[in-house]
Amino acid sequence: MIAHRLSPGGTHTVLEAVGLRPPEWRTYHVLMRMPTSTADELAERLGLGIDEVAAALTVLQRRGAVTRTPDDPHRFRAVPPDLAFGPELRRRQRDLAVVEEAVDRLSAEYRNQLALRGTGDLIEVVFGEAIGPRIAELERKAQQEVCAIVKTPTFALEASENVAELEGLRAGVTFRTIYPREVLTMPGDPFRLSESVEMGERARVIDETPLKMIMVDRSVAVVPVLPADSTEPSALLVYPSGLLDALVALFEAMWGNATPLLAAPGETVREANDNAPSPQDLHLLSLLLAGLTDQAIAAQLGLSMRTVQRRVHDLIELAGVRTRLQLIWRAAHRNWL
C-alpha cells in the first residue's frame, strides 16, 4: 500500500479461515488424495498420534468434510471441497453483507445527526489538499497497526509521496491492505504492490471493495467522501464510536475473505531449487491463487502469455502434480504460500 490512493497463505490459510486447525486441514488434505483411509493409515502418513488424527476426523465429520464408507465404518473418505466448505464460504459472505449494511445504516444515521448536534468529538472533516498530509501525520503516529481498504479511482497520496508507510514498517508497525482485484490488471504496477509487499506490507486481494479507508491503531479511521454539491474531495476522520467499531468489523470480515498476495523482491532473479520455486514464481503463484487469468498475470508481470503458461507448467512439474488445482493444494502443503 505504498500508494494510499484514497479514491482512486495459500490453501492452508483458506482452510484455517473456515475454522480448521492445522491437524484438521492436514488430515483433510491427505485424505482427499486417497480413495479411502483409516485413522491409523492417516496417522502414519501425517506423522501424528492416532488420538490427534481421530480428533481431527471427528471435527471434519461434524463439519461435513469427511464421511465414513458404508461398507467399513473404520474407513473415511473426503467430501469434495466445494461441498465441504461452500456453505461456510456463503455464510461468511452473508455475514460480510450484514456488516456492510450496518455500516451504511450507521453512516446514514451520523449524516442525519450532523445538523442536529455537534460531532466534533466523533467526526472531523478534512478537505482537499489537507487530506494527504493529515493521513501521513496519522500514519507516522501509528504504534501498532495501519489497516487500509483501497478503491479506485484514487486521489490524495501518490506512491512516491507516501514515505510514512516505509518509516512505519521499519519501526515495526504492521500494515495490512485490502486491494480490489482490478488493481492486479493495471499495467505498470501503479500501486507498487511488489515493492510494498517486499518491504513487509501484508496485502490481500478481494473481488471488489465497497469503500476507501485507512485506519490507524483502531483509534481513528479516514474515510474519503465526495459531497454531491462539491467537486472538492473531503475525508471523514472517525474517532472511537459505534461507527468506528463497525468499520473495524467490516475490515476484519473482508480480510478474512480476501486472498493473500505475494510479490517477488525487486529485480533479483533466483532460480527455483528442488524444494521451492523462485520468488518470481511464488509471485506468479499468488496471482494464480487470486483468480487472475493467464492474460492478466502476463500484463501484471510484464511477460508474454507463452512465458506465463510455461512457468505455470514448470511449477506443476516441480510440484509433481497434473493440474493447476492440484498445484495450489501442493503449494499449500509444502508451505510455499
GROMACS .gro file of C-alpha atoms in nm:
model
  337
    1MET     CA    1   0.000   0.000   0.000
    2ILE     CA    2   0.285   0.238  -0.070
    3ALA     CA    3   0.020   0.430  -0.266
    4HIS     CA    4  -0.255   0.526  -0.020
    5ARG     CA    5  -0.466   0.635  -0.314
    6LEU     CA    6  -0.786   0.706  -0.137
    7SER     CA    7  -1.022   0.750  -0.421
    8PRO     CA    8  -0.855   0.631  -0.682
    9GLY     CA    9  -0.108  -1.805   0.256
   10GLY     CA   10  -0.230  -2.048   0.042
   11THR     CA   11  -0.481  -2.330   0.072
   12HIS     CA   12  -0.396  -2.390   0.435
   13THR     CA   13  -0.474  -2.023   0.500
   14VAL     CA   14  -0.811  -2.069   0.330
   15LEU     CA   15  -0.895  -2.378   0.534
   16GLU     CA   16  -0.786  -2.211   0.857
   17ALA     CA   17  -1.011  -1.920   0.761
   18VAL     CA   18  -1.314  -2.153   0.765
   19GLY     CA   19  -1.227  -2.272   1.114
   20LEU     CA   20  -0.996  -2.571   1.066
   21ARG     CA   21  -0.686  -2.611   1.282
   22PRO     CA   22  -0.359  -2.738   1.126
   23PRO     CA   23  -0.411  -3.108   1.221
   24GLU     CA   24  -0.759  -3.094   1.069
   25TRP     CA   25  -0.675  -2.934   0.736
   26ARG     CA   26  -0.366  -3.153   0.704
   27THR     CA   27  -0.579  -3.461   0.765
   28TYR     CA   28  -0.835  -3.347   0.510
   29HIS     CA   29  -0.564  -3.261   0.256
   30VAL     CA   30  -0.407  -3.607   0.278
   31LEU     CA   31  -0.743  -3.786   0.279
   32MET     CA   32  -0.868  -3.606  -0.032
   33ARG     CA   33  -0.577  -3.757  -0.228
   34MET     CA   34  -0.675  -4.111  -0.127
   35PRO     CA   35  -0.987  -4.313  -0.218
   36THR     CA   36  -1.041  -4.406   0.148
   37SER     CA   37  -0.828  -4.439   0.459
   38THR     CA   38  -0.841  -4.545   0.823
   39ALA     CA   39  -0.732  -4.326   1.111
   40ASP     CA   40  -0.423  -4.547   1.161
   41GLU     CA   41  -0.319  -4.507   0.797
   42LEU     CA   42  -0.365  -4.130   0.814
   43ALA     CA   43  -0.165  -4.108   1.137
   44GLU     CA   44   0.123  -4.294   0.973
   45ARG     CA   45   0.119  -4.070   0.665
   46LEU     CA   46   0.094  -3.750   0.869
   47GLY     CA   47   0.338  -3.848   1.140
   48LEU     CA   48   0.079  -3.763   1.405
   49GLY     CA   49  -0.055  -3.954   1.702
   50ILE     CA   50  -0.366  -4.166   1.647
   51ASP     CA   51  -0.558  -3.966   1.909
   52GLU     CA   52  -0.483  -3.639   1.731
   53VAL     CA   53  -0.591  -3.780   1.395
   54ALA     CA   54  -0.907  -3.933   1.546
   55ALA     CA   55  -0.995  -3.595   1.698
   56ALA     CA   56  -0.933  -3.423   1.362
   57LEU     CA   57  -1.158  -3.676   1.184
   58THR     CA   58  -1.431  -3.617   1.440
   59VAL     CA   59  -1.421  -3.242   1.370
   60LEU     CA   60  -1.408  -3.295   0.994
   61GLN     CA   61  -1.701  -3.538   1.007
   62ARG     CA   62  -1.902  -3.292   1.216
   63ARG     CA   63  -1.821  -3.019   0.961
   64GLY     CA   64  -1.935  -3.244   0.675
   65ALA     CA   65  -1.586  -3.256   0.522
   66VAL     CA   66  -1.540  -3.635   0.557
   67THR     CA   67  -1.774  -3.934   0.573
   68ARG     CA   68  -1.739  -4.297   0.675
   69THR     CA   69  -1.759  -4.556   0.397
   70PRO     CA   70  -2.083  -4.756   0.402
   71ASP     CA   71  -1.911  -5.094   0.385
   72ASP     CA   72  -1.648  -5.025   0.653
   73PRO     CA   73  -1.721  -4.767   0.928
   74HIS     CA   74  -1.350  -4.760   1.017
   75ARG     CA   75  -1.261  -4.611   0.678
   76PHE     CA   76  -1.313  -4.248   0.577
   77ARG     CA   77  -1.336  -4.057   0.251
   78ALA     CA   78  -1.310  -3.684   0.181
   79VAL     CA   79  -1.612  -3.484   0.071
   80PRO     CA   80  -1.537  -3.259  -0.234
   81PRO     CA   81  -1.409  -2.916  -0.117
   82ASP     CA   82  -1.693  -2.720  -0.278
   83LEU     CA   83  -1.949  -2.926  -0.089
   84ALA     CA   84  -1.748  -2.937   0.233
   85PHE     CA   85  -1.661  -2.568   0.261
   86GLY     CA   86  -1.901  -2.396   0.020
   87PRO     CA   87  -2.174  -2.346   0.285
   88GLU     CA   88  -1.925  -2.186   0.525
   89LEU     CA   89  -1.799  -1.956   0.249
   90ARG     CA   90  -2.154  -1.849   0.167
   91ARG     CA   91  -2.225  -1.790   0.538
   92ARG     CA   92  -1.920  -1.564   0.564
   93GLN     CA   93  -2.030  -1.375   0.253
   94ARG     CA   94  -2.372  -1.320   0.413
   95ASP     CA   95  -2.201  -1.200   0.733
   96LEU     CA   96  -1.994  -0.954   0.530
   97ALA     CA   97  -2.310  -0.826   0.361
   98VAL     CA   98  -2.471  -0.775   0.703
   99VAL     CA   99  -2.168  -0.577   0.825
  100GLU     CA  100  -2.168  -0.363   0.511
  101GLU     CA  101  -2.539  -0.294   0.558
  102ALA     CA  102  -2.474  -0.197   0.920
  103VAL     CA  103  -2.202   0.046   0.810
  104ASP     CA  104  -2.440   0.201   0.558
  105ARG     CA  105  -2.709   0.243   0.824
  106LEU     CA  106  -2.468   0.392   1.075
  107SER     CA  107  -2.322   0.627   0.815
  108ALA     CA  108  -2.670   0.748   0.720
  109GLU     CA  109  -2.760   0.798   1.086
  110TYR     CA  110  -2.447   1.003   1.153
  111ARG     CA  111  -2.505   1.218   0.846
  112ASN     CA  112  -2.863   1.283   0.956
  113GLN     CA  113  -2.746   1.388   1.301
  114LEU     CA  114  -2.484   1.634   1.181
  115ALA     CA  115  -2.739   1.914   1.159
  116LEU     CA  116  -2.888   1.832   1.499
  117ARG     CA  117  -2.590   1.810   1.730
  118GLY     CA  118  -2.217   1.873   1.747
  119THR     CA  119  -1.998   1.588   1.633
  120GLY     CA  120  -1.657   1.739   1.692
  121ASP     CA  121  -1.560   1.465   1.935
  122LEU     CA  122  -1.663   1.184   1.699
  123ILE     CA  123  -1.609   1.303   1.342
  124GLU     CA  124  -1.376   1.556   1.184
  125VAL     CA  125  -1.395   1.669   0.821
  126VAL     CA  126  -1.080   1.743   0.620
  127PHE     CA  127  -1.091   1.899   0.273
  128GLY     CA  128  -0.885   1.895  -0.045
  129GLU     CA  129  -0.509   1.928  -0.025
  130ALA     CA  130  -0.511   1.888   0.353
  131ILE     CA  131  -0.611   1.520   0.326
  132GLY     CA  132  -0.274   1.380   0.218
  133PRO     CA  133  -0.064   1.548   0.490
  134ARG     CA  134  -0.319   1.453   0.754
  135ILE     CA  135  -0.305   1.086   0.654
  136ALA     CA  136   0.074   1.090   0.659
  137GLU     CA  137   0.066   1.252   1.003
  138LEU     CA  138  -0.167   0.982   1.140
  139GLU     CA  139   0.046   0.703   0.994
  140ARG     CA  140   0.363   0.843   1.147
  141LYS     CA  141   0.190   0.836   1.487
  142ALA     CA  142   0.087   0.469   1.447
  143GLN     CA  143   0.213   0.248   1.727
  144GLN     CA  144   0.083  -0.094   1.629
  145GLU     CA  145  -0.109  -0.125   1.303
  146VAL     CA  146  -0.234   0.058   0.996
  147CYS     CA  147  -0.521  -0.106   0.805
  148ALA     CA  148  -0.639   0.013   0.464
  149ILE     CA  149  -0.901  -0.064   0.202
  150VAL     CA  150  -0.816   0.057  -0.148
  151LYS     CA  151  -1.081   0.153  -0.404
  152THR     CA  152  -1.027   0.310  -0.744
  153PRO     CA  153  -1.018   0.578  -0.875
  154THR     CA  154  -0.775   0.737  -0.634
  155PHE     CA  155  -0.668   1.072  -0.502
  156ALA     CA  156  -0.477   1.225  -0.206
  157LEU     CA  157  -0.139   1.049  -0.198
  158GLU     CA  158   0.079   0.937  -0.485
  159ALA     CA  159   0.300   0.631  -0.442
  160SER     CA  160   0.619   0.835  -0.449
  161GLU     CA  161   0.485   1.071  -0.178
  162ASN     CA  162   0.395   0.812   0.083
  163VAL     CA  163   0.709   0.756   0.288
  164ALA     CA  164   0.514   0.717   0.613
  165GLU     CA  165   0.446   0.351   0.541
  166LEU     CA  166   0.813   0.275   0.479
  167GLU     CA  167   0.908   0.452   0.801
  168GLY     CA  168   0.637   0.266   0.992
  169LEU     CA  169   0.738  -0.074   0.856
  170ARG     CA  170   1.098  -0.012   0.958
  171ALA     CA  171   0.973   0.081   1.307
  172GLY     CA  172   0.780  -0.246   1.339
  173VAL     CA  173   0.429  -0.117   1.266
  174THR     CA  174   0.207  -0.373   1.089
  175PHE     CA  175   0.047  -0.262   0.762
  176ARG     CA  176  -0.246  -0.461   0.628
  177THR     CA  177  -0.408  -0.359   0.299
  178ILE     CA  178  -0.701  -0.498   0.102
  179TYR     CA  179  -0.693  -0.429  -0.273
  180PRO     CA  180  -0.968  -0.480  -0.533
  181ARG     CA  181  -0.876  -0.745  -0.788
  182GLU     CA  182  -0.879  -0.487  -1.067
  183VAL     CA  183  -0.552  -0.332  -0.945
  184LEU     CA  184  -0.372  -0.654  -1.044
  185THR     CA  185  -0.473  -0.598  -1.405
  186MET     CA  186  -0.338  -0.243  -1.421
  187PRO     CA  187  -0.020  -0.216  -1.630
  188GLY     CA  188   0.297  -0.094  -1.467
  189ASP     CA  189   0.202  -0.183  -1.109
  190PRO     CA  190   0.079   0.173  -1.028
  191PHE     CA  191   0.021   0.084  -0.662
  192ARG     CA  192   0.376  -0.056  -0.636
  193LEU     CA  193   0.242  -0.377  -0.484
  194SER     CA  194   0.562  -0.572  -0.533
  195GLU     CA  195   0.766  -0.308  -0.353
  196SER     CA  196   0.511  -0.276  -0.073
  197VAL     CA  197   0.498  -0.649  -0.002
  198GLU     CA  198   0.875  -0.678  -0.030
  199MET     CA  199   0.908  -0.411   0.240
  200GLY     CA  200   0.675  -0.606   0.470
  201GLU     CA  201   0.320  -0.497   0.393
  202ARG     CA  202   0.061  -0.774   0.432
  203ALA     CA  203  -0.155  -0.741   0.122
  204ARG     CA  204  -0.469  -0.929   0.027
  205VAL     CA  205  -0.695  -0.916  -0.279
  206ILE     CA  206  -1.075  -0.933  -0.298
  207ASP     CA  207  -1.314  -0.911  -0.593
  208GLU     CA  208  -1.448  -0.565  -0.506
  209THR     CA  209  -1.401  -0.316  -0.226
  210PRO     CA  210  -1.710  -0.126  -0.104
  211LEU     CA  211  -1.530   0.184   0.025
  212LYS     CA  212  -1.192   0.351   0.074
  213MET     CA  213  -1.047   0.365   0.421
  214ILE     CA  214  -0.730   0.397   0.626
  215MET     CA  215  -0.746   0.304   0.995
  216VAL     CA  216  -0.467   0.370   1.247
  217ASP     CA  217  -0.438   0.165   1.567
  218ARG     CA  218  -0.816   0.115   1.560
  219SER     CA  219  -0.843   0.459   1.718
  220VAL     CA  220  -0.917   0.668   1.408
  221ALA     CA  221  -1.033   0.587   1.056
  222VAL     CA  222  -1.011   0.808   0.748
  223VAL     CA  223  -1.297   0.760   0.502
  224PRO     CA  224  -1.289   0.979   0.189
  225VAL     CA  225  -1.614   1.120   0.051
  226LEU     CA  226  -1.714   1.344  -0.237
  227PRO     CA  227  -2.020   1.552  -0.145
  228ALA     CA  228  -2.286   1.569  -0.413
  229ASP     CA  229  -2.278   1.952  -0.418
  230SER     CA  230  -1.899   1.985  -0.435
  231THR     CA  231  -1.616   1.887  -0.667
  232GLU     CA  232  -1.360   1.915  -0.387
  233PRO     CA  233  -1.272   1.584  -0.222
  234SER     CA  234  -1.311   1.555   0.151
  235ALA     CA  235  -1.248   1.291   0.415
  236LEU     CA  236  -1.417   1.198   0.741
  237LEU     CA  237  -1.192   1.124   1.037
  238VAL     CA  238  -1.392   0.886   1.255
  239TYR     CA  239  -1.290   0.862   1.620
  240PRO     CA  240  -1.388   0.595   1.880
  241SER     CA  241  -1.762   0.536   1.841
  242GLY     CA  242  -2.010   0.282   1.717
  243LEU     CA  243  -1.927   0.383   1.361
  244LEU     CA  244  -1.556   0.315   1.414
  245ASP     CA  245  -1.642  -0.026   1.565
  246ALA     CA  246  -1.843  -0.105   1.252
  247LEU     CA  247  -1.553  -0.003   1.027
  248VAL     CA  248  -1.319  -0.231   1.224
  249ALA     CA  249  -1.565  -0.520   1.186
  250LEU     CA  250  -1.601  -0.452   0.813
  251PHE     CA  251  -1.225  -0.457   0.759
  252GLU     CA  252  -1.176  -0.782   0.951
  253ALA     CA  253  -1.463  -0.953   0.768
  254MET     CA  254  -1.317  -0.850   0.431
  255TRP     CA  255  -0.966  -0.951   0.539
  256GLY     CA  256  -1.090  -1.298   0.631
  257ASN     CA  257  -1.242  -1.344   0.285
  258ALA     CA  258  -0.952  -1.199   0.085
  259THR     CA  259  -0.665  -1.383  -0.085
  260PRO     CA  260  -0.306  -1.326   0.035
  261LEU     CA  261  -0.078  -1.163  -0.220
  262LEU     CA  262   0.291  -1.245  -0.254
  263ALA     CA  263   0.541  -1.042  -0.454
  264ALA     CA  264   0.886  -1.115  -0.592
  265PRO     CA  265   1.162  -0.899  -0.439
  266GLY     CA  266   1.299  -0.622  -0.658
  267GLU     CA  267   1.478  -0.721  -0.972
  268THR     CA  268   1.676  -1.005  -0.820
  269VAL     CA  269   1.609  -1.324  -1.013
  270ARG     CA  270   1.670  -1.654  -0.838
  271GLU     CA  271   1.617  -1.995  -0.989
  272ALA     CA  272   1.386  -2.246  -0.822
  273ASN     CA  273   1.566  -2.523  -0.633
  274ASP     CA  274   1.447  -2.876  -0.561
  275ASN     CA  275   1.245  -2.763  -0.260
  276ALA     CA  276   1.067  -2.443  -0.359
  277PRO     CA  277   1.001  -2.212  -0.655
  278SER     CA  278   1.186  -1.887  -0.708
  279PRO     CA  279   1.042  -1.568  -0.556
  280GLN     CA  280   0.927  -1.468  -0.906
  281ASP     CA  281   0.732  -1.792  -0.945
  282LEU     CA  282   0.584  -1.750  -0.597
  283HIS     CA  283   0.457  -1.411  -0.713
  284LEU     CA  284   0.302  -1.576  -1.018
  285LEU     CA  285   0.151  -1.846  -0.796
  286SER     CA  286  -0.011  -1.588  -0.568
  287LEU     CA  287  -0.168  -1.414  -0.869
  288LEU     CA  288  -0.296  -1.751  -0.989
  289LEU     CA  289  -0.447  -1.812  -0.645
  290ALA     CA  290  -0.605  -1.464  -0.656
  291GLY     CA  291  -0.806  -1.578  -0.960
  292LEU     CA  292  -0.630  -1.386  -1.239
  293THR     CA  293  -0.634  -1.521  -1.593
  294ASP     CA  294  -0.310  -1.600  -1.773
  295GLN     CA  295  -0.357  -1.281  -1.977
  296ALA     CA  296  -0.398  -1.067  -1.663
  297ILE     CA  297  -0.097  -1.234  -1.498
  298ALA     CA  298   0.111  -1.167  -1.808
  299ALA     CA  299   0.014  -0.798  -1.802
  300GLN     CA  300   0.086  -0.769  -1.428
  301LEU     CA  301   0.430  -0.931  -1.457
  302GLY     CA  302   0.523  -0.779  -1.792
  303LEU     CA  303   0.555  -1.122  -1.954
  304SER     CA  304   0.415  -1.288  -2.262
  305MET     CA  305   0.123  -1.530  -2.236
  306ARG     CA  306   0.352  -1.807  -2.354
  307THR     CA  307   0.604  -1.735  -2.079
  308VAL     CA  308   0.334  -1.737  -1.813
  309GLN     CA  309   0.196  -2.068  -1.937
  310ARG     CA  310   0.545  -2.217  -1.948
  311ARG     CA  311   0.620  -2.106  -1.591
  312VAL     CA  312   0.289  -2.247  -1.468
  313HIS     CA  313   0.374  -2.575  -1.641
  314ASP     CA  314   0.718  -2.572  -1.474
  315LEU     CA  315   0.553  -2.516  -1.135
  316ILE     CA  316   0.317  -2.808  -1.196
  317GLU     CA  317   0.616  -3.030  -1.276
  318LEU     CA  318   0.808  -2.901  -0.973
  319ALA     CA  319   0.511  -2.983  -0.751
  320GLY     CA  320   0.476  -3.330  -0.905
  321VAL     CA  321   0.108  -3.285  -0.995
  322ARG     CA  322  -0.101  -3.269  -1.312
  323THR     CA  323  -0.345  -2.981  -1.281
  324ARG     CA  324  -0.347  -2.621  -1.161
  325LEU     CA  325  -0.590  -2.704  -0.882
  326GLN     CA  326  -0.357  -2.976  -0.758
  327LEU     CA  327  -0.071  -2.724  -0.783
  328ILE     CA  328  -0.246  -2.490  -0.537
  329TRP     CA  329  -0.305  -2.773  -0.292
  330ARG     CA  330   0.053  -2.896  -0.318
  331ALA     CA  331   0.189  -2.542  -0.279
  332ALA     CA  332  -0.006  -2.507   0.045
  333HIS     CA  333   0.110  -2.849   0.169
  334ARG     CA  334   0.472  -2.752   0.107
  335ASN     CA  335   0.424  -2.409   0.270
  336TRP     CA  336   0.515  -2.224  -0.049
  337LEU     CA  337   0.235  -1.972   0.009
   0.00000   0.00000   0.00000
